[in-house]
PDB file of C-alpha atoms in Angstrom:
ATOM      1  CA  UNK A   1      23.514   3.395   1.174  1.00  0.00           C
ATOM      2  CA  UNK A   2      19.568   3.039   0.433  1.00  0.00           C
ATOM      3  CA  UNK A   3      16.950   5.797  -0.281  1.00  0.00           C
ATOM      4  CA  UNK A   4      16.202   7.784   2.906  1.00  0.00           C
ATOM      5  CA  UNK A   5      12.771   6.590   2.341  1.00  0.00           C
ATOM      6  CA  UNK A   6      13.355   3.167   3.371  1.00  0.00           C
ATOM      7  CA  UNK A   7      15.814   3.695   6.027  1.00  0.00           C
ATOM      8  CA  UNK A   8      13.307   6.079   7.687  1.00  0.00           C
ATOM      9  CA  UNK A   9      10.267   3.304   7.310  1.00  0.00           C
ATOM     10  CA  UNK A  10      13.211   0.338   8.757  1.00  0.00           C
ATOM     11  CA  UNK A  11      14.107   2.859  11.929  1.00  0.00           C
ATOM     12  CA  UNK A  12      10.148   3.535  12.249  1.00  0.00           C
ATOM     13  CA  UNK A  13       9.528  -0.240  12.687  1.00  0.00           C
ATOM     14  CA  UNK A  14      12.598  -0.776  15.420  1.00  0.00           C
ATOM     15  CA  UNK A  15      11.128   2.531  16.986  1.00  0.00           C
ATOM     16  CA  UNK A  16       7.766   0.599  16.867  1.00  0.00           C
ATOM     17  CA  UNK A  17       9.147  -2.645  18.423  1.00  0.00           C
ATOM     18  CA  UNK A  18      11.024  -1.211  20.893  1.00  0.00           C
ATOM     19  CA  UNK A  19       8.348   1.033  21.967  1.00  0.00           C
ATOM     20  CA  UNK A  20       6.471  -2.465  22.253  1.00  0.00           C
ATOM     21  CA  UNK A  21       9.137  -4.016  24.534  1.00  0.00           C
ATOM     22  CA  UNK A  22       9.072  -0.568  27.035  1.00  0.00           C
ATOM     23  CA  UNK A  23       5.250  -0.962  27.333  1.00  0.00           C
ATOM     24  CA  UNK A  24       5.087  -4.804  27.576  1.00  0.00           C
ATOM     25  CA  UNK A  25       8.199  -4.138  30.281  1.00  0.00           C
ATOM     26  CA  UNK A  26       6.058  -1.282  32.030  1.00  0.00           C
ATOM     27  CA  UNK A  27       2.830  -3.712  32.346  1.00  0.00           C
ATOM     28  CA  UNK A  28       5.203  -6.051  33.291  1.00  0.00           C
ATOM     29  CA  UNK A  29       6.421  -4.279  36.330  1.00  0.00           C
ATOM     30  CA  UNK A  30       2.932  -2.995  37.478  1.00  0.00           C
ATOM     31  CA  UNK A  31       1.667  -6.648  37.420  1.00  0.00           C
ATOM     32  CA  UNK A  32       3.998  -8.945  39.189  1.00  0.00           C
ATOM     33  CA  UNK A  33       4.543  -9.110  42.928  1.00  0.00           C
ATOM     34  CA  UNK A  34       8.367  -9.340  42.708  1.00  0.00           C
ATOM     35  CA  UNK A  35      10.386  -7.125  43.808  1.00  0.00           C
ATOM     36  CA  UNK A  36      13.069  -8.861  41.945  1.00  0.00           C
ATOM     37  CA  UNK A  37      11.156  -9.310  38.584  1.00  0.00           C
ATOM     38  CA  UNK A  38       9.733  -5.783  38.850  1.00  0.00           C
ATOM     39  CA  UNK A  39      13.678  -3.989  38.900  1.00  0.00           C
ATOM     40  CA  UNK A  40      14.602  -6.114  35.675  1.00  0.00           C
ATOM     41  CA  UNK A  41      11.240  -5.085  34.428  1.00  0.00           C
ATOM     42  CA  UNK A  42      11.843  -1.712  34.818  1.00  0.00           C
ATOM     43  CA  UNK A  43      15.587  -1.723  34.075  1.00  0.00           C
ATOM     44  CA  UNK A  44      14.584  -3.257  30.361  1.00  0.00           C
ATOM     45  CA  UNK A  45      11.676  -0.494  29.855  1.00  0.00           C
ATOM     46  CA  UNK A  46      14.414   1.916  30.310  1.00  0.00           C
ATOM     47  CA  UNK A  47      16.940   0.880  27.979  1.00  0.00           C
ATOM     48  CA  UNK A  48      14.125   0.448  25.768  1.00  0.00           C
ATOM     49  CA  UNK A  49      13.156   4.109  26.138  1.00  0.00           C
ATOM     50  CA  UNK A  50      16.317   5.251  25.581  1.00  0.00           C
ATOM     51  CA  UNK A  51      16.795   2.880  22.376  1.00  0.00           C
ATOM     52  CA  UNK A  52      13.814   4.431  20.887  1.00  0.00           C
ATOM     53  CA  UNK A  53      15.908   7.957  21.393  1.00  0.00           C
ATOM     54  CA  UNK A  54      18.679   6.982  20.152  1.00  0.00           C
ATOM     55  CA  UNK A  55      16.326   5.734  16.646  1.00  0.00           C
ATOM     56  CA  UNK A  56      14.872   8.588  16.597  1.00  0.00           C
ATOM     57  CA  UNK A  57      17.797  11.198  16.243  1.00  0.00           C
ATOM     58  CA  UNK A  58      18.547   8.392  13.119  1.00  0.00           C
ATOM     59  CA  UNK A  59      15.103   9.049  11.661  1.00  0.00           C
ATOM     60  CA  UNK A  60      15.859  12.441  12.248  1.00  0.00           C
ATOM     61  CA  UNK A  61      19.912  12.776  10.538  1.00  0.00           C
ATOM     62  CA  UNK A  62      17.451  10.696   7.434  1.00  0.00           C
ATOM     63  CA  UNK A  63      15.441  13.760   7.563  1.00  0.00           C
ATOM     64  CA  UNK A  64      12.189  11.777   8.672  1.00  0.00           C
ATOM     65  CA  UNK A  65      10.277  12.274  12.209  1.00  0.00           C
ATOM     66  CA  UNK A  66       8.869   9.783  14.779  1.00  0.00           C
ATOM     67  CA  UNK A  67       6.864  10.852  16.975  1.00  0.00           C
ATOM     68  CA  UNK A  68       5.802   7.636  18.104  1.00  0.00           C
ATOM     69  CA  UNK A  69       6.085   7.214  21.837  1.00  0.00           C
ATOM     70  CA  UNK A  70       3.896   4.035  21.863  1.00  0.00           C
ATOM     71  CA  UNK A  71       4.322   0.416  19.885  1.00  0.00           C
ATOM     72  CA  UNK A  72       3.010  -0.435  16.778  1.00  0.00           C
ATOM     73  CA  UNK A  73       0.115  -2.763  15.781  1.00  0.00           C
ATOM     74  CA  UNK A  74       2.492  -5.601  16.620  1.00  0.00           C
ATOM     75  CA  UNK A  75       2.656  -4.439  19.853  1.00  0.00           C
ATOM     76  CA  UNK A  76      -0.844  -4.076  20.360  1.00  0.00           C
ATOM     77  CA  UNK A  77      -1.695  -7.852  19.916  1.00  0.00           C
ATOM     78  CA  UNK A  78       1.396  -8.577  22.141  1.00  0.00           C
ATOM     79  CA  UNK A  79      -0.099  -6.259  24.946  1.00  0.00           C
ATOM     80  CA  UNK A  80      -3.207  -7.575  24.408  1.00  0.00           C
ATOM     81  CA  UNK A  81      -1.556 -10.994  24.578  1.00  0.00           C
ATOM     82  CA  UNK A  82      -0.054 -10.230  27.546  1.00  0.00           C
ATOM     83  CA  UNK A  83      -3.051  -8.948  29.142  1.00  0.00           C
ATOM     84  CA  UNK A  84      -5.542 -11.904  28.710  1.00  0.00           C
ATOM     85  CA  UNK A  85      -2.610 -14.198  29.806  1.00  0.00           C
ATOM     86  CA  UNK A  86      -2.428 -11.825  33.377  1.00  0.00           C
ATOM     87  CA  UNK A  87      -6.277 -12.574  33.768  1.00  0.00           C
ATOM     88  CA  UNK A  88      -6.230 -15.829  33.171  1.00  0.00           C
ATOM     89  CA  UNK A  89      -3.225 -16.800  35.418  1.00  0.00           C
ATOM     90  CA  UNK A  90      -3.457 -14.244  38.655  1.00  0.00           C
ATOM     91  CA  UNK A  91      -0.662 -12.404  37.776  1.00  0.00           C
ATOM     92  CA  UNK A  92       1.628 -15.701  37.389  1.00  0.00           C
ATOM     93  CA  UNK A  93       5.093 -14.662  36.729  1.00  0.00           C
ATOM     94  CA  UNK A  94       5.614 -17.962  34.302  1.00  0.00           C
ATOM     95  CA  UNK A  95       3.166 -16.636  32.106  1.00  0.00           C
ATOM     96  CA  UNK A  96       4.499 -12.891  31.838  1.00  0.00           C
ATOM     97  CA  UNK A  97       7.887 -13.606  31.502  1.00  0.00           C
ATOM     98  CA  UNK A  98       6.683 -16.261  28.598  1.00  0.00           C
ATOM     99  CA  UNK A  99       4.655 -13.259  26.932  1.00  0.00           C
ATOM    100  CA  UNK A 100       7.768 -11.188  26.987  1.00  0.00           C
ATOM    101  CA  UNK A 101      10.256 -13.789  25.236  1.00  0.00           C
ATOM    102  CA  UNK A 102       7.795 -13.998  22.839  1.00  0.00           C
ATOM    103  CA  UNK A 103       7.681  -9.899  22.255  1.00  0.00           C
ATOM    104  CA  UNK A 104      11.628 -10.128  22.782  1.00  0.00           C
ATOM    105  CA  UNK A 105      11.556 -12.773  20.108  1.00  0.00           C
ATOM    106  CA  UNK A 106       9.829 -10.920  17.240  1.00  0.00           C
ATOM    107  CA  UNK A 107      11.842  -8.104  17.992  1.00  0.00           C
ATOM    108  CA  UNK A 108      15.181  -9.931  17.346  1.00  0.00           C
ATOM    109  CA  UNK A 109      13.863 -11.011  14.118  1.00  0.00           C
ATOM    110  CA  UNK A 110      12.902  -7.480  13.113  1.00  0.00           C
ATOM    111  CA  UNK A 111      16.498  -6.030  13.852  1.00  0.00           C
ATOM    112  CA  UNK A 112      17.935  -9.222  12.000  1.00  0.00           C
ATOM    113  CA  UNK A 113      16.204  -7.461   9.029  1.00  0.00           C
ATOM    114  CA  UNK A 114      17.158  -4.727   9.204  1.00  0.00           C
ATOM    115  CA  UNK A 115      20.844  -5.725   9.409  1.00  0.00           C
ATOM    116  CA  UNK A 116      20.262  -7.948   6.462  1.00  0.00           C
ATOM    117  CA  UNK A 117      20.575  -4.762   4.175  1.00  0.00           C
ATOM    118  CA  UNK A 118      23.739  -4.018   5.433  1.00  0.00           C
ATOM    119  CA  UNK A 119      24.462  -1.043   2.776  1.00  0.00           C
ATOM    120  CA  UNK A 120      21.051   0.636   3.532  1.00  0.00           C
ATOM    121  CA  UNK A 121      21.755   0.771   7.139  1.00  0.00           C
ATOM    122  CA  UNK A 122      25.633   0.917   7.118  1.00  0.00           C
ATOM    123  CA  UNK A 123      25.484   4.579   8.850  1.00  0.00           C
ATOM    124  CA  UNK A 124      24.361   3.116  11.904  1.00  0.00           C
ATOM    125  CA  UNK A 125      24.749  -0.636  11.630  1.00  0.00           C
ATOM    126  CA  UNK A 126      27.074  -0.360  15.001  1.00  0.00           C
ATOM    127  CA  UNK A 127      23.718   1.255  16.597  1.00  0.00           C
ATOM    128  CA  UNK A 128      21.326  -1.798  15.480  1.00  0.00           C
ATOM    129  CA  UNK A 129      24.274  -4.237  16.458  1.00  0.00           C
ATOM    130  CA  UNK A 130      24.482  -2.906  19.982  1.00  0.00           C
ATOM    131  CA  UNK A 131      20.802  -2.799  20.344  1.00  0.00           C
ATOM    132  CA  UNK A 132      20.032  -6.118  19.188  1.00  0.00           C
ATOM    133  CA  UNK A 133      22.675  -7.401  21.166  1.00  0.00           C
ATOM    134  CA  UNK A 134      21.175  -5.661  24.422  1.00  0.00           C
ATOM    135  CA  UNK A 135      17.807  -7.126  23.300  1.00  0.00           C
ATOM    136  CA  UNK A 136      19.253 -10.482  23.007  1.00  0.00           C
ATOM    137  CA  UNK A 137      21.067 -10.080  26.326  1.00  0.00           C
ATOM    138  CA  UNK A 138      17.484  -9.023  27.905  1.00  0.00           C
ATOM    139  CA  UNK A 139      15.571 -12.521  26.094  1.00  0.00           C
ATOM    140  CA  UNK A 140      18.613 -14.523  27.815  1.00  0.00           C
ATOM    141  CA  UNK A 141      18.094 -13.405  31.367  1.00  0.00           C
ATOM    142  CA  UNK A 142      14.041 -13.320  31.081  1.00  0.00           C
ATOM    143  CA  UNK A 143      14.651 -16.943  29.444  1.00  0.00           C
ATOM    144  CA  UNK A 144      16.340 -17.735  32.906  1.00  0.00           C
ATOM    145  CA  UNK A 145      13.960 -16.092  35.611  1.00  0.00           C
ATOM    146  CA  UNK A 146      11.924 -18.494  33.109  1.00  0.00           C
ATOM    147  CA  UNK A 147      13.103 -21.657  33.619  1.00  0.00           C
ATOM    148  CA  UNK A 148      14.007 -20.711  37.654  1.00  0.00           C
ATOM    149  CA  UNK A 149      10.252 -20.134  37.789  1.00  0.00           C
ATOM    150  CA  UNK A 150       9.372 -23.538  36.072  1.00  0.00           C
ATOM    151  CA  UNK A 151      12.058 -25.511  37.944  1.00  0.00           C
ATOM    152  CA  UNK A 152      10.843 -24.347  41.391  1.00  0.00           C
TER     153      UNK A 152
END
C-alpha cells in the first residue's frame, strides 16, 4: 500500500472532479428547459454528492481532511466552459450535454489513474471501481440524450 501522503493527494483530486461533475450537473439543471434533462441532471449531481462523501471518509481513515465542497481548478475552466457555451447557444441542450461528456470524460481518465496504482489504492479499489463505473454509466446515457438531440 503507498504512503498516506499520496493516497490522500489521489482521493483529494477524485473529491475535486467529482465535486466538478455535481456543480457542472447543478448548472446543468438550472439552465435547460427539460423537464426530462433537468431529473437526470439532478439525479447525477446527487450521486456525485454522495461520491464525494464517500471520498472523504477515505481521506479521512488516511488520516487527511477535505473540506472541499466545490471542484478544483479543472472544474473551474469546465464551468466556465460550460457557461460561455450557455450564452452563446440560448440554453441549447446539444451544447450542455456536449460540455458535460467532456467534464465526464476527464473525470474517467482521472479515476483510470488512480486505479493504475493498484497497491496504493488497494484499500478501496472496489470504491473507485464502482464510482468510475457509475461515472461511465452517467457519460453513456448523456452520450445518448446527445445523439437523440442531434438526430431530431
Amino acid at each position: 500500500m503507498g504512503n498516506n501522503t499520496e493516497i490522500i493527494s489521489d482521493l483529494k483530486g477524485l473529491v475535486n472532479i467529482v465535486n466538478d461533475g455535481k456543480e457542472g450537473y447543478e448548472s446543468a439543471a438550472e439552465t435547460t428547459d427539460s423537464v426530462e434533462l433537468k431529473a437526470v441532471f439532478r439525479q447525477y449531481a446527487a450521486q456525485r454528492s454522495g461520491y464525494a462523501i464517500e471520498l472523504k471518509k477515505h481521506i479521512s481513515d488516511h488520516g487527511g481532511e477535505s473540506d472541499n465542497e466545490e471542484g478544483g481548478i479543472l472544474g473551474a475552466l469546465h464551468r466556465t466552459w460550460i457557461d460561455i457555451k450557455e450564452a452563446l447557444s440560448s440554453k441549447e441542450d446539444a451544447a450542455i450535454l456536449g460540455a458535460i461528456e467532456t467534464g465526464e470524460k476527464a473525470a474517467i481518465e482521472k479515476y483510470d489513474k488512480a486505479l493504475e496504482d493498484y497497491a496504493t489504492h488497494a484499500d478501496h479499489i472496489e470504491l473507485l471501481q464502482r464510482q468510475r463505473t457509475g461515472i461511465l454509466e452517467a457519460l453513456r446515457e448523456i452520450e445518448t440524450y446527445h445523439h437523440r438531440l442531434a438526430d431530431q
